[in-house]
Coordinates of C-alpha atoms in Angstrom, one line a residue:
M1 CA 23.7 14.9 -6.1
T2 CA 24.6 11.6 -6.7
R3 CA 22.4 8.8 -7.6
I4 CA 22.0 7.5 -4.0
T5 CA 20.3 10.6 -2.9
G6 CA 17.5 10.6 -5.6
T7 CA 17.3 6.6 -4.9
A8 CA 16.3 7.0 -1.3
I9 CA 14.4 10.4 -1.5
A10 CA 12.0 8.8 -4.1
A11 CA 11.6 5.7 -2.1
L12 CA 10.9 7.5 1.3
L13 CA 8.1 10.1 -0.2
T14 CA 6.7 7.0 -2.5
T15 CA 6.3 5.3 0.9
T16 CA 4.5 8.0 3.1
S17 CA 2.2 8.9 0.5
L18 CA 0.6 5.6 0.7
A19 CA -2.2 6.5 3.5
T20 CA -4.8 5.6 1.2
A21 CA -3.2 4.1 -1.7
G22 CA -5.4 2.0 -4.4
G23 CA -6.9 -1.1 -3.4
V24 CA -5.3 -2.3 -0.1
E25 CA -1.7 -1.3 -0.7
R26 CA 0.4 0.0 1.8
Q27 CA 4.1 -0.2 0.9
A28 CA 5.0 0.8 -2.3
Q29 CA 7.4 -2.1 -3.7
S30 CA 10.7 -0.5 -5.3
P31 CA 13.9 -2.2 -6.2
A32 CA 15.7 1.1 -5.1
I33 CA 17.9 -0.9 -2.7
L34 CA 20.0 -2.7 -5.6
F35 CA 21.2 0.6 -6.7
E36 CA 23.3 1.7 -3.6
D37 CA 26.9 1.4 -4.1
G38 CA 28.9 -1.2 -2.1
N39 CA 27.4 -2.6 1.1
Y40 CA 24.3 -0.7 2.6
V41 CA 21.5 -1.5 5.2
E42 CA 18.4 0.7 5.9
F43 CA 15.5 0.6 8.3
S44 CA 12.5 3.0 7.8
Y45 CA 9.4 3.6 9.7
T46 CA 6.2 5.2 8.2
F47 CA 3.3 6.7 10.8
T48 CA -0.2 7.3 8.9
N49 CA -3.2 9.3 10.6
P50 CA -6.2 9.2 8.0
D51 CA -9.3 11.0 8.9
V52 CA -11.8 9.3 6.9
S53 CA -15.8 10.1 7.8
G54 CA -19.1 9.7 5.9
T55 CA -22.9 10.3 5.8
Q56 CA -25.5 7.8 5.8
L57 CA -27.6 8.7 2.6
V58 CA -30.4 6.4 3.2
T59 CA -32.8 5.5 6.1
A60 CA -32.0 1.8 7.1
T61 CA -33.8 0.9 10.2
A62 CA -35.9 2.8 12.9
T63 CA -32.7 3.9 14.5
S64 CA -30.2 4.2 11.4
L65 CA -31.6 7.1 9.7
A66 CA -30.4 9.1 6.7
G67 CA -28.0 11.6 7.7
S68 CA -26.2 9.6 10.6
D69 CA -22.4 10.3 10.8
S70 CA -20.0 7.3 10.7
G71 CA -17.3 9.1 12.5
D72 CA -13.7 8.6 11.6
V73 CA -13.2 5.0 10.5
A74 CA -9.8 4.7 9.4
P75 CA -7.4 4.5 12.5
S76 CA -4.1 5.5 13.0
F77 CA -1.0 2.6 11.7
S78 CA 2.3 2.2 11.2
Y79 CA 4.7 -0.6 9.7
T80 CA 8.6 -1.0 9.2
S81 CA 10.9 -1.9 6.6
L82 CA 14.4 -3.3 6.6
S83 CA 16.7 -3.6 3.3
Y84 CA 20.2 -4.7 3.2
V85 CA 22.2 -5.0 -0.1
H86 CA 26.0 -6.6 -0.7
A87 CA 28.1 -6.0 -3.5
L88 CA 29.7 -9.6 -4.4
S89 CA 31.7 -7.7 -6.9
D90 CA 31.7 -4.6 -9.0
D91 CA 29.2 -6.2 -11.7
V92 CA 27.3 -8.3 -9.1
S93 CA 25.2 -7.2 -6.0
V94 CA 22.4 -9.2 -3.8
A95 CA 20.0 -7.7 -1.5
L96 CA 17.1 -8.8 1.0
I97 CA 14.4 -6.7 1.4
V98 CA 11.5 -7.2 4.4
D99 CA 8.3 -5.1 4.3
S100 CA 4.7 -4.9 4.2
P101 CA 3.1 -4.7 0.4
I102 CA -0.6 -4.4 1.7
G103 CA -2.9 -3.7 4.5
A104 CA -6.2 -2.4 5.8
D105 CA -7.4 -1.1 9.3
V106 CA -11.4 0.2 9.5
D107 CA -13.3 0.8 12.4
Y108 CA -16.7 1.8 12.5
A109 CA -17.1 2.5 16.6
P110 CA -20.4 1.0 18.0
N111 CA -22.7 4.2 18.2
G112 CA -24.8 2.7 20.7
G113 CA -28.0 1.6 18.7
S114 CA -28.3 4.7 16.5
G115 CA -26.6 6.7 13.6
Y116 CA -24.5 5.3 11.1
L117 CA -25.5 1.8 10.2
Y118 CA -22.5 -0.1 10.1
G119 CA -21.8 1.0 13.9
S120 CA -25.0 -0.5 15.1
G121 CA -24.6 -2.9 18.0
A122 CA -20.5 -3.7 18.3
G123 CA -19.6 -1.9 15.1
S124 CA -17.9 -3.3 12.6
Q125 CA -14.0 -3.7 11.6
A126 CA -11.9 -5.3 9.2
E127 CA -7.9 -5.5 9.5
I128 CA -5.5 -7.1 6.8
R129 CA -1.9 -7.6 7.6
S130 CA 1.0 -8.6 5.4
R131 CA 4.6 -9.5 5.6
A132 CA 6.7 -9.7 2.3
I133 CA 10.8 -11.3 2.2
T134 CA 12.5 -10.6 -1.1
A135 CA 15.7 -11.9 -2.1
A136 CA 17.2 -10.3 -5.2
V137 CA 20.2 -10.1 -7.6
R138 CA 21.5 -7.3 -9.7
Y139 CA 24.0 -8.0 -12.4
S140 CA 25.6 -5.2 -14.6
L141 CA 26.0 -6.0 -18.3
N142 CA 28.0 -3.1 -18.9
D143 CA 28.3 0.6 -17.5
N144 CA 24.9 1.6 -18.9
I145 CA 22.5 -1.5 -18.5
S146 CA 21.5 -3.9 -15.7
I147 CA 19.5 -6.6 -15.1
Y148 CA 17.9 -7.9 -11.7
G149 CA 15.3 -10.2 -10.2
G150 CA 14.3 -12.4 -7.6
L151 CA 11.8 -14.4 -5.4
R152 CA 9.2 -12.9 -2.9
A153 CA 7.7 -15.2 0.0
V154 CA 4.6 -13.1 0.6
E155 CA 2.5 -13.7 4.1
A156 CA -1.0 -12.4 4.3
E157 CA -3.9 -12.8 7.2
G158 CA -6.9 -10.4 7.9
S159 CA -10.2 -10.4 10.1
V160 CA -13.5 -8.9 9.8
A161 CA -16.7 -8.5 12.2
L162 CA -19.2 -6.8 10.6
F163 CA -22.9 -5.6 12.3
N164 CA -25.1 -7.6 9.8
G165 CA -25.3 -11.3 10.8
S166 CA -27.5 -13.4 8.5
G167 CA -30.7 -12.3 10.8
G168 CA -30.8 -9.2 8.7
L169 CA -31.0 -5.3 9.0
G170 CA -32.2 -4.1 13.0
T171 CA -30.7 -7.3 14.5
T172 CA -27.9 -7.6 17.1
S173 CA -26.1 -10.6 15.3
R174 CA -22.7 -10.2 14.1
Y175 CA -20.9 -11.9 11.0
Q176 CA -17.1 -12.5 11.9
M177 CA -14.6 -14.2 9.8
D178 CA -10.7 -14.7 10.9
A179 CA -8.4 -15.9 8.1
E180 CA -5.2 -17.7 9.2
S181 CA -1.8 -16.6 7.5
D182 CA -0.8 -17.9 4.2
Y183 CA 2.3 -18.0 2.5
E184 CA 2.9 -17.8 -1.3
L185 CA 5.8 -17.6 -3.5
G186 CA 6.2 -14.8 -6.5
Y187 CA 9.0 -13.0 -8.5
M188 CA 10.4 -9.9 -9.4
L189 CA 12.2 -9.1 -12.6
G190 CA 13.5 -5.8 -14.3
A191 CA 16.2 -4.0 -16.0
A192 CA 17.7 -0.3 -15.9
Y193 CA 19.4 2.0 -18.0
E194 CA 22.2 4.4 -15.9
R195 CA 24.1 7.1 -17.1
T196 CA 26.2 8.4 -13.5
D197 CA 27.6 11.2 -15.4
I198 CA 24.4 13.1 -15.3
A199 CA 23.0 11.0 -12.5
L200 CA 20.2 9.4 -15.0
R201 CA 18.7 6.1 -14.4
V202 CA 15.4 4.5 -15.7
A203 CA 14.3 1.3 -14.3
L204 CA 11.1 -1.0 -15.3
T205 CA 10.3 -3.6 -12.9
Y206 CA 7.6 -6.4 -12.6
Y207 CA 6.2 -7.9 -9.6
S208 CA 4.3 -11.3 -10.1
A209 CA 0.9 -12.0 -8.4
T210 CA 0.7 -14.5 -5.5
E211 CA -1.9 -16.7 -5.0
H212 CA -3.3 -17.5 -1.5
T213 CA -5.7 -20.0 -0.3
F214 CA -7.2 -18.9 3.2
D215 CA -8.3 -21.2 6.0
A216 CA -11.0 -19.2 7.6
V217 CA -13.1 -19.5 10.7
E218 CA -16.7 -17.6 9.8
T219 CA -19.7 -16.9 12.1
D220 CA -23.1 -15.6 11.9
N221 CA -26.0 -16.4 13.9
T222 CA -26.5 -19.9 12.3
G223 CA -23.1 -21.5 13.7
T224 CA -19.6 -21.4 13.2
F225 CA -17.7 -22.7 10.3
N226 CA -14.4 -23.7 8.7
T227 CA -14.2 -22.9 5.6
E228 CA -11.5 -21.5 2.8
F229 CA -11.2 -19.1 0.3
E230 CA -8.7 -18.0 -2.6
T231 CA -7.2 -14.1 -3.0
T232 CA -5.0 -13.0 -5.5
I233 CA -2.5 -10.2 -4.5
P234 CA -2.0 -8.7 -7.7
Q235 CA 1.0 -8.0 -10.1
Q236 CA 2.6 -4.8 -10.4
V237 CA 4.2 -3.0 -13.2
L238 CA 6.9 0.0 -12.3
L239 CA 8.3 2.4 -14.5
E240 CA 10.7 4.8 -12.2
A241 CA 13.2 7.5 -13.9
Q242 CA 15.7 10.0 -12.4
S243 CA 18.1 12.5 -13.7
G244 CA 20.4 15.4 -12.8
V245 CA 19.2 18.7 -14.4
A246 CA 21.5 20.8 -13.1
E247 CA 24.4 20.9 -10.5
G248 CA 23.0 19.5 -7.1
T249 CA 19.7 19.2 -8.6
L250 CA 17.6 16.1 -9.4
V251 CA 14.2 15.2 -10.5
F252 CA 12.6 11.9 -10.1
G253 CA 9.1 10.4 -11.2
S254 CA 7.4 7.0 -11.3
I255 CA 4.5 5.3 -12.9
R256 CA 2.7 2.2 -11.6
W257 CA 0.2 -0.4 -12.5
T258 CA -1.1 -2.5 -10.1
E259 CA -3.8 -5.1 -11.6
W260 CA -6.6 -4.7 -8.5
T261 CA -9.3 -5.8 -10.5
E262 CA -7.7 -9.5 -9.7
F263 CA -8.0 -8.7 -5.9
D264 CA -11.4 -10.4 -4.4
I265 CA -12.1 -11.3 -0.9
T266 CA -15.6 -13.7 -0.9
P267 CA -15.4 -15.9 2.1
T268 CA -18.0 -18.8 1.8
I269 CA -20.8 -18.0 4.5
Y270 CA -20.3 -14.3 3.8
A271 CA -21.4 -14.8 0.3
D272 CA -24.1 -17.0 1.3
N273 CA -25.8 -15.8 4.1
I274 CA -24.7 -12.3 4.4
S275 CA -24.3 -10.5 1.0
G276 CA -26.4 -12.6 -1.4
G277 CA -23.5 -13.5 -3.2
S278 CA -21.3 -10.4 -3.2
A279 CA -17.7 -10.1 -2.7
L280 CA -16.5 -8.6 0.9
V281 CA -14.2 -6.8 -0.9
D282 CA -13.1 -6.3 -4.7
Y283 CA -12.5 -3.9 -7.1
D284 CA -14.0 -2.5 -10.5
D285 CA -10.6 -0.9 -11.9
D286 CA -7.2 -1.2 -12.0
V287 CA -4.9 1.7 -10.6
W288 CA -2.5 3.7 -12.5
T289 CA -0.3 5.8 -10.0
Y290 CA 2.0 8.7 -11.0
T291 CA 5.1 10.4 -8.7
L292 CA 6.7 13.3 -9.7
G293 CA 9.3 15.0 -7.8
G294 CA 12.8 16.9 -7.3
A295 CA 15.4 17.6 -5.1
R296 CA 18.2 20.1 -4.3
R297 CA 21.4 19.6 -2.5
I298 CA 21.6 22.6 -0.1
T299 CA 25.4 21.6 1.4
D300 CA 27.4 18.7 1.1
E301 CA 25.6 17.2 4.3
L302 CA 22.0 18.3 3.7
A303 CA 19.5 17.7 0.7
L304 CA 15.9 18.7 0.3
L305 CA 13.1 17.3 -1.6
G306 CA 9.6 17.4 -2.9
S307 CA 7.3 15.4 -4.8
I308 CA 3.2 14.9 -5.7
T309 CA 1.6 11.4 -6.4
Y310 CA -1.6 11.3 -7.8
E311 CA -3.9 8.6 -8.1
A312 CA -7.5 9.5 -10.3
S313 CA -11.0 8.5 -9.0
Q314 CA -12.4 5.6 -10.3
G315 CA -16.2 6.3 -10.1
G316 CA -18.9 3.9 -9.2
F317 CA -19.2 2.7 -5.9
A318 CA -16.2 2.4 -3.5
G319 CA -16.6 -0.6 -0.7
N320 CA -17.8 0.4 2.6
L321 CA -14.5 -1.2 4.2
G322 CA -12.6 1.3 1.8
P323 CA -14.5 4.1 1.4
T324 CA -12.2 6.3 -0.3
D325 CA -11.7 6.6 -4.3
G326 CA -8.4 8.4 -5.6
R327 CA -5.9 10.6 -3.9
T328 CA -3.4 13.7 -4.4
S329 CA -0.2 13.2 -2.0
I330 CA 2.2 16.0 -1.6
G331 CA 5.6 15.2 0.2
L332 CA 8.2 17.3 1.7
G333 CA 11.2 16.0 3.2
A334 CA 15.1 16.2 3.8
R335 CA 18.2 14.2 3.8
Y336 CA 21.4 14.5 6.0
E337 CA 24.6 12.7 5.5
T338 CA 27.7 12.4 7.8
G339 CA 30.2 9.4 7.6
P340 CA 28.6 6.6 6.9
W341 CA 25.6 7.4 8.0
R342 CA 22.4 8.6 6.0
L343 CA 19.1 9.8 7.7
T344 CA 15.9 10.7 5.6
G345 CA 13.0 12.1 6.9
G346 CA 9.6 13.0 5.3
V347 CA 5.7 14.2 5.6
N348 CA 3.3 13.8 3.4
Y349 CA -0.1 15.3 3.5
T350 CA -2.9 13.5 1.6
F351 CA -6.2 14.8 -0.1
V352 CA -8.5 11.6 -0.2
G353 CA -10.6 11.2 -3.1
D354 CA -14.4 11.5 -2.4
A355 CA -16.4 8.2 -2.5
T356 CA -19.9 6.9 -2.6
T357 CA -20.5 3.6 -0.8
E358 CA -23.0 1.1 -1.7
A359 CA -26.0 -0.2 0.4
P360 CA -25.5 -3.8 2.0
N361 CA -27.9 -6.5 1.5
P362 CA -30.8 -6.6 1.5
F363 CA -31.3 -3.1 -0.3
P364 CA -31.5 -3.2 -4.0
D365 CA -28.5 -3.3 -6.0
G366 CA -27.1 -0.2 -6.7
T367 CA -28.5 1.6 -3.9
S368 CA -26.0 4.6 -2.7
F369 CA -25.5 4.3 0.7
G370 CA -22.7 6.7 2.5
D371 CA -21.1 9.9 1.3
F372 CA -17.3 10.6 2.1
E373 CA -16.2 13.7 1.3
D374 CA -13.3 16.0 2.3
N375 CA -11.2 13.8 4.2
D376 CA -7.3 13.7 4.5
A377 CA -4.5 11.8 5.8
V378 CA -1.1 12.8 7.1
S379 CA 2.2 10.5 7.3
F380 CA 5.6 10.6 8.5
G381 CA 8.4 8.7 7.5
L382 CA 12.3 7.8 8.5
R383 CA 15.0 6.1 7.1
V384 CA 18.1 5.5 8.6
G385 CA 20.9 3.8 6.6
Y386 CA 24.3 3.0 7.3
S387 CA 27.4 1.9 4.3
F388 CA 30.1 -0.6 5.4

C-alpha cells in the first residue's frame, strides 16, 4: 500500500465525519494533496443527512409549553471540493485547493403557533456558507523532510431569521439578518517527515485565522438597519501521521485543535434590541478532534478502510442555532484504482453528543431551555482522482 492510498483514505473519512463538528466546521482542512506523486487532480462530493431534535424544558408562553418537540432542526446538506497538484521538479510541487471550511444549516420549522418556541410564527432559520481557495507550494529539503505553505482566500456569508423580534415572547415579529459575503486572506504553514520504505509520514500544519468584517442588513419590529460586525474564522493546528505496519496494511491518525473561542457572531441590532447584549453564536471552549483509522489492500486495485473520530463534550450550554455537544463518528470506505483513475467512497455514521440549550432573553441567564438527546447523522463521500 503506497503513501498515496493512506493520504486519500484519511482525507475522505475525515471529511465525511464532519456532520456535526465542533463550532461551524464543515470541511476539514488538510495538506494531503501536496503529497501526491506527479500531477494529480481530484474532485470530491459529500452529502450529510443529520437528525437533530430536542424537547423544550420550560413553558415560555401560553402556546409554547414545556415538553414541546422541536422537530428535526438540521436539514440535509452537501458540498464539493476540487484539488490539483503539479510537480514542477522532483523537489517542488504546487497545489490549488477549493473547499468549504465552515457552514451551518438550522431550521426550526413553523409549528402553527403552538409547540416549540423557536418554531413560533414563521419559525427560526440560520445559514452560513463559505468558500476557500488555497494556493500552496511544497519543497523537499531531502528524501525525508519537506516544508510547505501557501495563501488562503476565504469567503463567508450568512443569514438568520428568528421567531423573536424586539416585540418580546408571544408576538409575531421576527428578527432577520443578512450578512453580505466578505473575502479575507490567511495562510498555511507546515513541515513533514517521511520514510517511503514503510509508508511513514508525520505532518504538522498551521492554518491562520481570518478576520472578517461583514456588512449586514438587520430587521426587527422597530425598522431595518444597515450595520456591520466582525467575526473571526479561527486558527487551527493539525498533526497527521500514517505508517505501514505490515505488507498491504496502513494505520493513520490525526489530532486537530481549533480555537473556536475566537468565533463570535454578534450583530448590532440583535445585541441591542433582542438578546440583551448576548451573542447570536459563540463558543465557550476550543475543540480537539481525534481520528484513528486503518486501511488494508485486498487486491492490487482494491483497498478497504475504517476510522473513528472523536470530539469530547464541552458541557455547559450549547447554542439554540447549534444544539449539539461533541460527537463520535465511525467511518467505512473503499478505494479502487484502475490505470490513472482513483475512486474512493466512504460512509460515516455520527453519534451526536447530547446538548442542553439556554433560554433566550427575557428568561434569566442560565435558564435551561432545550434538551437534545439521542441524535445522529449519516454522511456519504465520493472522491474521483486522475493522475497524469
